Coordinates of C-alpha atoms in Angstrom, one line a residue:
M29 CA -19.5 -11.0 -12.6
N30 CA -18.4 -14.8 -12.1
T31 CA -16.1 -16.0 -9.2
T32 CA -14.4 -19.3 -8.7
N33 CA -12.1 -21.0 -6.3
G34 CA -9.5 -21.6 -8.7
T35 CA -10.5 -25.2 -9.9
F36 CA -10.6 -24.1 -13.1
T37 CA -14.5 -24.4 -13.5
S38 CA -16.4 -21.1 -13.4
N39 CA -19.8 -19.9 -14.3
S40 CA -18.1 -19.0 -17.5
S41 CA -16.3 -21.4 -20.0
D42 CA -14.3 -18.9 -21.4
T43 CA -10.2 -19.5 -21.4
V44 CA -9.7 -16.5 -23.6
Y45 CA -10.3 -13.1 -22.1
D46 CA -9.7 -9.4 -23.6
F47 CA -7.8 -8.4 -20.6
I48 CA -6.2 -10.6 -17.8
V49 CA -5.6 -8.5 -14.4
V50 CA -3.0 -10.5 -12.3
G51 CA -3.5 -9.8 -8.7
G52 CA -6.9 -8.6 -7.0
G53 CA -5.3 -6.0 -4.2
S54 CA -6.2 -2.3 -4.3
A55 CA -4.8 -1.7 -8.1
G56 CA -6.3 -4.9 -9.2
C57 CA -9.9 -4.0 -8.2
V58 CA -9.8 -0.8 -9.5
L59 CA -8.5 -1.9 -12.9
A60 CA -10.7 -4.8 -13.3
R61 CA -13.7 -2.7 -12.7
R62 CA -12.8 0.1 -15.0
L63 CA -11.9 -2.0 -17.8
A64 CA -15.1 -4.1 -17.5
E65 CA -17.0 -0.6 -17.6
N66 CA -16.6 -1.3 -21.3
P67 CA -19.3 -4.1 -22.2
E68 CA -17.5 -5.3 -25.1
A69 CA -14.4 -6.1 -23.3
S70 CA -14.0 -9.2 -21.4
V71 CA -12.1 -9.1 -18.3
L72 CA -10.6 -11.5 -15.9
L73 CA -9.1 -10.8 -12.5
L74 CA -6.9 -13.2 -10.8
E75 CA -6.3 -13.3 -7.2
A76 CA -4.4 -16.1 -5.0
G77 CA -6.2 -15.4 -1.9
P78 CA -10.0 -15.8 -0.8
D79 CA -12.9 -13.5 -1.3
D80 CA -13.3 -10.9 1.5
A81 CA -17.0 -10.6 1.4
G82 CA -18.8 -11.2 4.9
L83 CA -15.3 -11.4 6.7
D84 CA -15.8 -9.2 9.8
A85 CA -12.4 -9.5 10.8
I86 CA -11.8 -7.4 7.6
S87 CA -14.6 -5.1 7.6
T88 CA -14.4 -3.9 11.3
A89 CA -12.0 -0.9 11.4
S90 CA -10.8 -1.4 14.9
G91 CA -9.8 -5.0 14.5
W92 CA -7.1 -4.8 11.3
A93 CA -4.0 -5.2 13.5
G94 CA -5.2 -8.5 14.3
L95 CA -5.3 -9.5 10.7
L96 CA -1.5 -9.0 10.5
G97 CA 0.4 -12.1 10.3
G98 CA -2.8 -14.0 10.0
S99 CA -4.4 -16.4 7.5
Y100 CA -4.9 -13.4 5.0
D101 CA -1.4 -12.1 5.4
W102 CA 1.5 -13.7 2.9
G103 CA 3.9 -13.8 5.6
Y104 CA 6.6 -11.9 4.0
S105 CA 9.7 -10.8 6.2
Y106 CA 12.7 -8.4 5.3
D107 CA 16.5 -9.8 5.3
P108 CA 18.0 -9.4 8.7
A109 CA 20.6 -6.5 8.4
P110 CA 23.3 -5.2 10.9
A111 CA 21.5 -1.6 10.6
A112 CA 18.4 -2.7 11.9
A113 CA 19.9 -4.7 14.8
N114 CA 19.9 -8.0 12.4
R115 CA 16.3 -8.4 13.0
S116 CA 13.8 -10.0 10.6
I117 CA 10.9 -7.5 10.2
P118 CA 7.6 -8.9 9.0
I119 CA 6.0 -7.2 5.9
P120 CA 2.5 -7.5 6.2
R121 CA 0.8 -7.9 2.5
G122 CA -2.8 -8.8 2.1
K123 CA -3.6 -12.4 0.8
V124 CA -7.3 -11.9 0.0
L125 CA -9.4 -10.3 -2.6
G126 CA -8.9 -6.4 -1.9
G127 CA -5.0 -7.1 -1.1
S128 CA -3.4 -5.0 1.4
G129 CA -6.4 -2.6 1.1
S130 CA -8.3 -5.6 2.9
I131 CA -5.9 -5.8 6.0
N132 CA -4.4 -2.4 6.4
A133 CA -5.1 0.6 8.5
M134 CA -7.2 2.2 6.1
L135 CA -5.3 5.5 6.0
W136 CA -6.0 7.9 2.9
Y137 CA -3.2 10.3 2.2
R138 CA -1.8 11.9 -1.1
G139 CA 1.3 13.3 0.4
H140 CA 2.8 16.8 -1.1
R141 CA 2.2 18.1 -4.7
D142 CA 5.6 18.0 -5.4
D143 CA 6.1 14.4 -4.9
Y144 CA 4.3 13.9 -8.1
N145 CA 6.0 16.8 -9.8
R146 CA 9.2 14.9 -9.1
W147 CA 8.2 11.8 -10.7
A148 CA 7.1 13.9 -14.0
A149 CA 10.5 15.5 -13.9
G150 CA 12.5 12.5 -13.5
G151 CA 10.7 11.2 -16.6
A152 CA 7.4 9.9 -15.8
T153 CA 5.8 12.5 -18.4
G154 CA 1.9 12.6 -17.5
W155 CA 2.3 11.8 -13.6
D156 CA 2.6 15.5 -12.1
Y157 CA 0.3 16.4 -9.6
E158 CA -2.2 18.4 -11.5
S159 CA -2.5 15.4 -14.1
L160 CA -3.4 13.1 -11.2
L161 CA -5.5 15.2 -9.2
P162 CA -8.4 13.9 -11.3
Y163 CA -7.8 10.5 -10.6
F164 CA -7.6 11.0 -6.7
K165 CA -11.0 13.0 -6.9
K166 CA -12.5 10.1 -9.0
S167 CA -11.7 7.4 -6.6
E168 CA -13.4 9.1 -3.6
D169 CA -16.4 10.0 -1.9
W170 CA -15.1 12.7 0.5
Q171 CA -17.5 12.8 3.4
Y172 CA -17.7 16.8 3.4
G173 CA -18.4 17.0 -0.2
E174 CA -16.4 17.7 -3.5
T175 CA -13.9 20.9 -3.4
E176 CA -11.3 22.1 -5.4
Y177 CA -9.1 19.1 -4.0
R178 CA -11.5 16.5 -3.0
G179 CA -14.0 14.3 -4.9
A180 CA -17.5 13.1 -3.9
G181 CA -19.5 10.4 -5.3
G182 CA -16.6 7.9 -6.2
P183 CA -16.3 4.4 -5.2
L184 CA -14.4 4.8 -2.1
R185 CA -16.0 6.6 0.7
I186 CA -13.5 8.6 3.0
E187 CA -14.1 9.7 6.4
T188 CA -12.6 11.4 9.7
S189 CA -13.5 10.2 13.0
P190 CA -16.9 11.2 14.2
D191 CA -15.8 11.2 17.9
P192 CA -12.0 11.0 18.0
H193 CA -10.2 9.1 20.6
P194 CA -8.5 11.3 23.6
V195 CA -5.2 10.2 22.3
A196 CA -5.9 11.4 18.9
A197 CA -7.7 14.9 20.2
A198 CA -4.4 15.4 22.3
L199 CA -2.4 15.2 19.2
L200 CA -4.1 18.2 17.6
T201 CA -3.9 20.3 21.0
G202 CA -0.3 19.2 21.4
A203 CA 0.7 20.0 17.8
A204 CA -0.6 23.7 17.8
E205 CA 1.3 24.4 21.3
L206 CA 4.2 23.3 19.6
G207 CA 3.6 26.1 16.9
L208 CA 2.5 23.6 14.1
S209 CA -0.7 23.9 12.0
V210 CA -3.6 22.1 12.7
L211 CA -5.2 21.2 9.3
E212 CA -8.9 20.7 8.2
D213 CA -8.0 18.5 5.2
A214 CA -4.4 16.9 5.2
N215 CA -5.3 16.1 1.4
A216 CA -5.9 19.7 0.1
A217 CA -3.3 22.3 -0.4
S218 CA -0.8 21.6 2.4
N219 CA 0.0 18.4 4.3
E220 CA 2.4 19.9 6.6
G221 CA 0.7 20.0 10.4
A222 CA -1.8 17.9 12.4
A223 CA -5.0 16.5 11.2
L224 CA -7.5 13.9 12.1
A225 CA -6.8 10.9 10.0
N226 CA -8.7 10.2 6.6
F227 CA -10.0 6.8 6.5
N228 CA -11.3 4.7 3.3
A229 CA -14.0 3.5 5.8
A230 CA -17.8 4.4 6.9
T231 CA -19.4 4.9 10.0
G232 CA -22.6 2.9 10.3
P233 CA -25.6 3.4 12.3
D234 CA -24.2 1.9 15.2
G235 CA -21.4 4.4 15.2
I236 CA -18.7 1.9 14.4
L237 CA -16.4 2.7 12.0
R238 CA -15.9 -0.2 9.0
R239 CA -13.6 -0.8 6.2
V240 CA -14.7 0.2 2.7
S241 CA -12.1 -2.1 0.9
P242 CA -11.0 -1.8 -2.8
S243 CA -13.1 -5.1 -3.6
A244 CA -16.0 -3.9 -1.7
A245 CA -16.0 -0.5 -3.5
Y246 CA -15.1 -1.3 -7.0
L247 CA -16.2 -5.0 -7.5
R248 CA -19.3 -5.6 -5.5
P249 CA -21.5 -3.0 -7.4
A250 CA -20.2 -4.7 -10.6
A251 CA -21.4 -8.3 -9.4
G252 CA -24.0 -8.5 -12.3
W253 CA -21.8 -7.6 -15.1
P254 CA -21.2 -10.8 -17.5
N255 CA -18.2 -9.5 -19.0
L256 CA -16.1 -9.7 -15.3
C257 CA -15.0 -12.9 -14.1
I258 CA -12.8 -13.4 -10.7
R259 CA -10.9 -16.5 -10.0
T260 CA -10.0 -16.4 -6.4
N261 CA -7.8 -18.8 -4.8
T262 CA -5.8 -18.7 -7.9
S263 CA -2.0 -18.2 -8.5
A264 CA -0.2 -16.8 -11.5
R265 CA 3.0 -19.2 -12.0
R266 CA 4.2 -17.6 -15.3
L267 CA 3.2 -15.3 -18.1
V268 CA 3.0 -16.7 -21.7
I269 CA 5.3 -14.7 -24.0
E270 CA 5.0 -15.6 -27.8
R271 CA 6.4 -13.6 -30.6
G272 CA 7.5 -10.5 -28.1
R273 CA 3.8 -10.1 -26.8
A274 CA 2.2 -11.3 -23.6
A275 CA -0.4 -13.8 -25.0
G276 CA -1.6 -15.2 -21.4
V277 CA -1.0 -16.6 -17.9
I278 CA 0.0 -19.9 -16.5
I279 CA -2.3 -20.4 -13.5
S280 CA -2.4 -23.1 -10.7
P281 CA -4.6 -23.4 -7.4
T282 CA -3.2 -21.3 -4.5
A283 CA -1.0 -23.7 -2.2
T284 CA -2.6 -24.1 1.1
P285 CA -1.3 -26.0 4.3
G286 CA -1.9 -29.8 3.7
S287 CA -2.7 -29.2 0.0
R288 CA -1.1 -31.6 -2.5
G289 CA -0.3 -31.6 -6.4
N290 CA -0.5 -28.0 -6.9
S291 CA 2.8 -27.7 -8.8
S292 CA 1.5 -29.7 -11.7
D293 CA -2.1 -28.7 -11.5
T294 CA -1.9 -25.8 -14.0
A295 CA -3.9 -24.4 -16.6
T296 CA -3.3 -21.5 -19.2
I297 CA -5.6 -18.4 -19.7
R298 CA -5.2 -16.3 -22.9
A299 CA -5.4 -12.7 -23.3
R300 CA -6.5 -11.0 -26.5
A301 CA -5.5 -7.5 -25.7
G302 CA -2.9 -8.1 -23.0
V303 CA -2.1 -8.6 -19.4
V304 CA -2.0 -6.3 -16.6
L305 CA 0.5 -6.9 -13.7
T306 CA -1.2 -5.5 -10.1
L307 CA 0.7 -7.8 -7.9
G308 CA 2.4 -4.9 -5.8
A309 CA 6.1 -4.3 -5.1
I310 CA 7.0 -7.7 -4.0
D311 CA 5.0 -10.1 -6.2
T312 CA 5.2 -8.2 -9.7
P313 CA 9.0 -8.4 -10.1
R314 CA 8.8 -12.0 -8.7
L315 CA 6.1 -12.9 -11.5
L316 CA 8.3 -10.8 -14.1
M317 CA 11.5 -12.8 -13.1
L318 CA 9.9 -16.1 -13.0
S319 CA 8.8 -15.4 -16.4
G320 CA 12.4 -14.7 -17.6
I321 CA 12.3 -10.6 -17.6
G322 CA 14.5 -8.8 -15.5
D323 CA 18.4 -8.7 -14.7
T324 CA 20.1 -11.5 -16.7
P325 CA 22.9 -12.5 -14.6
Q326 CA 20.6 -12.6 -11.8
L327 CA 18.0 -14.8 -13.5
R328 CA 20.8 -17.2 -14.5
A329 CA 21.8 -17.4 -11.1
A330 CA 18.4 -18.2 -9.8
G331 CA 18.1 -21.1 -12.5
I332 CA 15.8 -19.2 -14.8
E333 CA 16.3 -18.7 -18.5
P334 CA 16.5 -14.9 -19.4
L335 CA 13.9 -13.9 -22.0
L336 CA 14.1 -10.2 -21.5
H337 CA 16.9 -8.2 -20.1
L338 CA 15.6 -5.3 -17.7
P339 CA 17.8 -4.8 -14.9
G340 CA 15.5 -2.6 -13.1
V341 CA 13.4 -5.4 -12.1
G342 CA 13.4 -5.6 -8.3
A343 CA 15.9 -2.7 -8.0
N344 CA 14.7 0.5 -6.7
F345 CA 12.9 -0.9 -3.8
Q346 CA 11.7 1.5 -1.2
D347 CA 9.8 1.9 1.9
H348 CA 9.2 4.2 4.7
P349 CA 10.7 3.7 8.1
L350 CA 8.7 3.8 11.2
L351 CA 9.9 3.6 14.9
M352 CA 8.1 1.1 16.9
G353 CA 8.6 1.9 20.9
V354 CA 7.7 5.5 21.6
N355 CA 5.1 4.4 24.2
F356 CA 3.8 6.2 27.5
R357 CA 2.3 5.2 30.7
L358 CA -1.3 6.1 31.1
R359 CA -2.6 8.0 34.2
A360 CA -5.4 6.0 34.1
P361 CA -7.3 3.6 31.8
L362 CA -8.8 5.2 28.4
D363 CA -12.0 4.7 26.6
P364 CA -12.1 1.2 24.9
I365 CA -10.1 1.2 21.1
R366 CA -12.4 3.0 18.4
D367 CA -12.1 3.8 14.9
N368 CA -8.7 1.9 13.4
G369 CA -7.1 2.3 16.8
G370 CA -5.3 5.8 15.9
G371 CA -7.2 8.5 14.7
A372 CA -4.8 11.6 14.1
M373 CA -1.4 12.3 12.5
L374 CA 1.2 14.8 12.3
N375 CA 3.5 16.1 9.4
W376 CA 6.6 18.0 10.0
R377 CA 10.0 19.1 8.7
S378 CA 13.7 17.9 10.1
Q379 CA 16.4 20.0 10.3
S380 CA 17.7 18.6 7.1
A381 CA 14.1 19.0 4.9
D382 CA 13.4 20.9 2.2
H383 CA 10.2 22.7 1.6
R384 CA 8.1 19.4 2.1
P385 CA 7.7 17.7 5.4
D386 CA 9.7 14.5 5.9
L387 CA 8.7 13.2 9.5
H388 CA 5.5 11.9 10.3
A389 CA 3.7 10.6 13.3
F390 CA 0.7 8.8 14.5
V391 CA -1.3 8.1 17.4
V392 CA -1.7 4.5 18.9
Q393 CA -4.5 3.6 21.2
G394 CA -2.6 1.2 23.0
R395 CA 1.0 -0.4 22.8
H396 CA 3.1 0.0 20.2
T397 CA 6.4 -2.1 20.3
N398 CA 8.4 -5.1 19.4
P399 CA 8.7 -8.1 21.6
A400 CA 12.4 -7.3 22.5
L401 CA 11.6 -3.6 23.3
A402 CA 8.6 -4.2 25.3
K403 CA 10.4 -6.6 27.5
Q404 CA 13.5 -4.3 27.7
Y405 CA 11.5 -1.4 29.0
G406 CA 8.4 -2.9 30.6
V407 CA 5.9 -1.9 28.3
D408 CA 2.6 -3.4 29.6
G409 CA -0.5 -2.5 31.3
D410 CA -2.1 1.1 30.3
V411 CA -0.1 2.6 28.0
C412 CA -0.3 4.4 24.3
A413 CA 2.0 5.2 22.0
V414 CA 2.7 8.4 19.4
S415 CA 4.9 6.6 16.9
P416 CA 7.1 8.8 14.4
G417 CA 8.7 7.6 10.8
L418 CA 10.4 8.9 7.8
M419 CA 8.4 9.8 4.8
R420 CA 11.5 11.0 2.5
S421 CA 13.7 8.2 3.5
Q422 CA 16.6 8.0 1.1
S423 CA 17.7 4.5 1.2
I424 CA 17.0 2.4 -1.6
G425 CA 16.9 -1.6 -1.6
S426 CA 16.2 -4.6 -3.8
I427 CA 14.5 -7.4 -4.6
R428 CA 16.2 -10.4 -5.8
L429 CA 14.9 -14.2 -6.9
L430 CA 17.0 -16.7 -5.5
D431 CA 15.7 -19.7 -6.9
A432 CA 13.5 -20.8 -9.7
A433 CA 10.5 -21.7 -7.0
G434 CA 10.1 -18.3 -6.5
K435 CA 12.4 -17.8 -3.2
L436 CA 13.1 -13.8 -2.7
S437 CA 15.6 -12.0 -0.9
I438 CA 13.8 -8.6 0.3
D439 CA 16.3 -5.8 1.4
P440 CA 15.0 -2.5 2.2
N441 CA 18.5 -1.4 2.9
Y442 CA 16.9 0.5 6.0
L443 CA 19.4 3.1 7.4
A444 CA 22.0 3.0 5.0
E445 CA 21.9 6.8 4.2
Q446 CA 23.2 8.7 7.2
A447 CA 20.4 11.5 6.6
D448 CA 17.8 8.6 7.2
L449 CA 19.3 7.9 10.5
D450 CA 19.9 11.4 11.6
A451 CA 16.0 12.4 11.0
L452 CA 14.8 9.5 12.9
V453 CA 16.8 10.2 15.6
E454 CA 15.7 13.8 15.8
S455 CA 11.9 12.4 15.8
L456 CA 12.3 11.0 19.0
D457 CA 13.0 14.3 21.0
W458 CA 9.7 15.7 18.8
M459 CA 7.7 12.6 20.3
L460 CA 8.9 13.7 23.9
D461 CA 8.2 17.3 23.2
L462 CA 4.9 16.7 22.0
A463 CA 3.9 14.3 25.2
A464 CA 5.1 17.2 27.4
T465 CA 2.4 19.7 25.8
S466 CA -0.5 20.4 27.9
G467 CA -2.6 18.5 25.4
Y468 CA -1.5 15.2 26.7
A469 CA -0.6 16.3 30.3
G470 CA -3.9 14.9 31.7
L471 CA -3.3 11.6 29.9
L472 CA 0.3 10.7 30.1
E473 CA 2.2 9.5 33.3
R474 CA 5.7 9.4 32.0
P475 CA 7.4 7.8 28.9
L476 CA 8.2 4.3 28.8
S477 CA 10.4 3.4 25.5
P478 CA 12.4 5.5 25.6
P479 CA 12.2 6.3 29.2
R480 CA 13.9 9.8 28.8
R481 CA 15.7 11.8 26.4
L482 CA 18.5 9.7 25.0
D483 CA 22.2 10.8 24.1
R484 CA 23.4 10.7 20.5
A485 CA 24.6 7.0 20.8
E486 CA 21.7 5.6 22.8
A487 CA 19.2 7.3 20.1
V488 CA 21.1 5.5 17.5
A489 CA 21.0 2.1 19.1
F490 CA 17.2 3.0 20.0
V491 CA 16.5 3.6 16.5
R492 CA 18.1 0.5 15.1
A493 CA 16.2 -1.8 17.6
S494 CA 12.8 -0.2 16.8
V495 CA 13.0 0.5 13.4
D496 CA 10.1 -1.2 11.5
T497 CA 7.8 -0.9 8.3
F498 CA 5.0 1.2 7.4
F499 CA 4.0 -1.5 4.8
H500 CA 4.7 0.8 2.0
C501 CA 6.6 -1.2 -0.3
S502 CA 7.2 0.4 -3.8
G503 CA 9.4 1.3 -6.7
T504 CA 10.6 -2.3 -8.1
A505 CA 9.2 -1.9 -11.7
K506 CA 9.6 1.7 -11.9
M507 CA 8.2 3.9 -14.9
G508 CA 10.2 6.6 -16.4
A509 CA 12.4 7.1 -19.6
D510 CA 15.9 5.7 -18.6
E511 CA 17.5 2.3 -18.7
A512 CA 16.6 1.5 -15.3
S513 CA 13.0 2.2 -16.0
V514 CA 10.9 -1.0 -16.4
V515 CA 8.0 0.6 -17.6
T516 CA 7.2 3.4 -19.9
P517 CA 5.1 6.4 -18.7
E518 CA 2.2 4.5 -20.1
L519 CA 2.8 1.7 -17.9
A520 CA 3.9 -0.4 -20.7
V521 CA 6.7 -3.1 -20.0
R522 CA 9.7 -1.8 -22.1
G523 CA 10.6 -4.5 -25.0
L524 CA 7.0 -6.2 -24.9
E525 CA 3.6 -5.8 -26.3
G526 CA 0.6 -6.4 -24.6
L527 CA 1.9 -6.2 -20.9
W528 CA 1.4 -3.5 -18.3
V529 CA 2.2 -2.7 -14.7
A530 CA -0.3 -0.8 -12.9
D531 CA 0.5 -0.8 -9.0
A532 CA 2.8 0.5 -6.4
S533 CA 6.1 -1.1 -8.1
V534 CA 5.7 1.5 -10.6
I535 CA 6.2 4.5 -8.3
P536 CA 9.7 5.9 -9.3
E537 CA 10.4 7.9 -5.8
I538 CA 8.0 6.9 -2.7
P539 CA 5.6 9.9 -2.2
T540 CA 5.5 11.4 1.7
C541 CA 2.3 9.5 2.7
N542 CA 0.4 6.0 3.0
L543 CA 0.2 4.4 -0.6
Q544 CA -3.2 3.4 -0.7
A545 CA -4.5 6.6 -2.1
P546 CA -1.6 6.9 -4.7
V547 CA -2.2 3.4 -6.1
V548 CA -5.8 3.8 -6.4
A549 CA -5.2 6.8 -8.4
I550 CA -2.4 5.5 -10.2
A551 CA -4.8 2.5 -11.2
E552 CA -7.7 4.9 -12.3
R553 CA -5.4 6.4 -14.6
A554 CA -3.9 3.3 -15.8
A555 CA -7.3 2.0 -17.0
E556 CA -7.7 4.7 -19.3
L557 CA -4.0 4.4 -20.7
I558 CA -4.3 0.6 -21.3
A559 CA -7.9 0.7 -22.8
T560 CA -6.5 3.5 -25.1
A561 CA -3.3 1.5 -26.0
S562 CA -5.3 -1.6 -26.7
G563 CA -7.8 0.0 -28.7
I564 CA -10.9 -0.9 -26.4
R565 CA -11.9 2.2 -24.8
P566 CA -14.2 2.1 -21.8
A567 CA -17.8 2.9 -22.2
S568 CA -20.0 5.4 -21.0
A569 CA -21.9 5.0 -17.8
A570 CA -25.2 4.8 -19.6
S571 CA -23.9 1.8 -21.9
I572 CA -22.6 -0.4 -19.4
A573 CA -24.3 -3.7 -18.9
T574 CA -26.9 -3.5 -16.5
A575 CA -28.2 -6.5 -13.8
T576 CA -29.4 -6.7 -10.4
P577 CA -26.2 -6.4 -8.3
A578 CA -25.6 -9.4 -6.0
T579 CA -22.7 -9.9 -3.6
P580 CA -20.3 -12.1 -5.4
T581 CA -19.5 -15.3 -3.5
A582 CA -16.6 -18.0 -4.1
T583 CA -16.9 -21.8 -3.2
R584 CA -14.3 -22.2 -0.6

């Protein structure tokens, strides 16, 4: 595996590859590895950020929150909206090899089986739960071994905490007291109830939990493969479309503070079999639109010459809203932060839910609030939080291209649907009920934010002031069979040859869970679909080119 820093010189002289995978996040790492398992296929992975190898800030699980807003984060934010108290809400997205899988909270969940059955029923044939289950299992190495629902021996190590923090253990006790189930495995037959968190992480000999990022799990073991090349610090500027086919990608060095000349320093890399977009639900539609693929009137308004009218590009944007601000004063200082700073979660049903849980809560071993609420309620000192969110939000937003330079408007349309607002208002009382159980009696002194039970008007105002993002961006190039679909159930972009999308943007309806596990499963299945469509099938493991693995390095 060759790596380069985006200077257009590498250990390989190739400028033509069978496959170009654009975006080195969770999905891109999976796709590049799986496609390169055929030694006859040459694969190039493009990543705009640096390599994540050897970065302690990324590998240490407990420090992930400190990565948000830093140099490995793209720094996106949602447009201010009255429904969210006119706040601009940051959206952390990883700008590093491994993508958001290198900066997120490492939570590994699949949601409810009917989430995926709804995909299939809505036109994404072949994406029902039973069809997707083998790919969930294929990706993971579950610490308790293979079961009907869990995989063992896969690239990603999945563990629970060997020593849960007191605020995490209390969630399980409190949930049981409220009559909810305590689950041995939230990724098995049911996800309704409380459970210890599943992390894509591994506990070392020192007892410290460390991230197993998609790049570490999928790419580093392939370090000796001569048919896999990675270009870090390299941005995709535009797709090359020739005679109705994706023929390559125009690339340039990623702009950095103080850099000059990036706008004109470009190169073209060509693809024989095709191009796979794995830039995520924000940057996949951006690249499509910059390439003239999208809603024709919007493209023209942004100064882009339309090439292919696909009005679904950038539409159907979905994200789970959470509430920041359900904080409690502790009776005494607690243990130092361990694991990922959380460690347990709860899924339950609101009054308006169907048979699937729609509300979710997780513990935080410290403060969890935004600056305005922290100041308003005096959230400081020895505190912890149990924060709720909505996993079946019905409000749909959009991403629009504003100009030919790529500036975006990102609108999640939070709380546009009354049902979303009602469910989150209901969740506040649930958090206070949970905090009042015997499980938390010895830990919590009193609630801080909110400081008491609120009436309806107060609760609505609190929800609007505290609503934030789970970072679960999805849906902006959805798969299906209708005119609003951007890709087919085989993940091919409608109206073009040799172009596929295989990331969270293809999700037609957001599942009731964190998105890392679904995105990895999508990419696992996508690798087989794309190899079949291109005629370049993966080889058996025995025939994969062997070489002494070495940790890839990039010159920076």
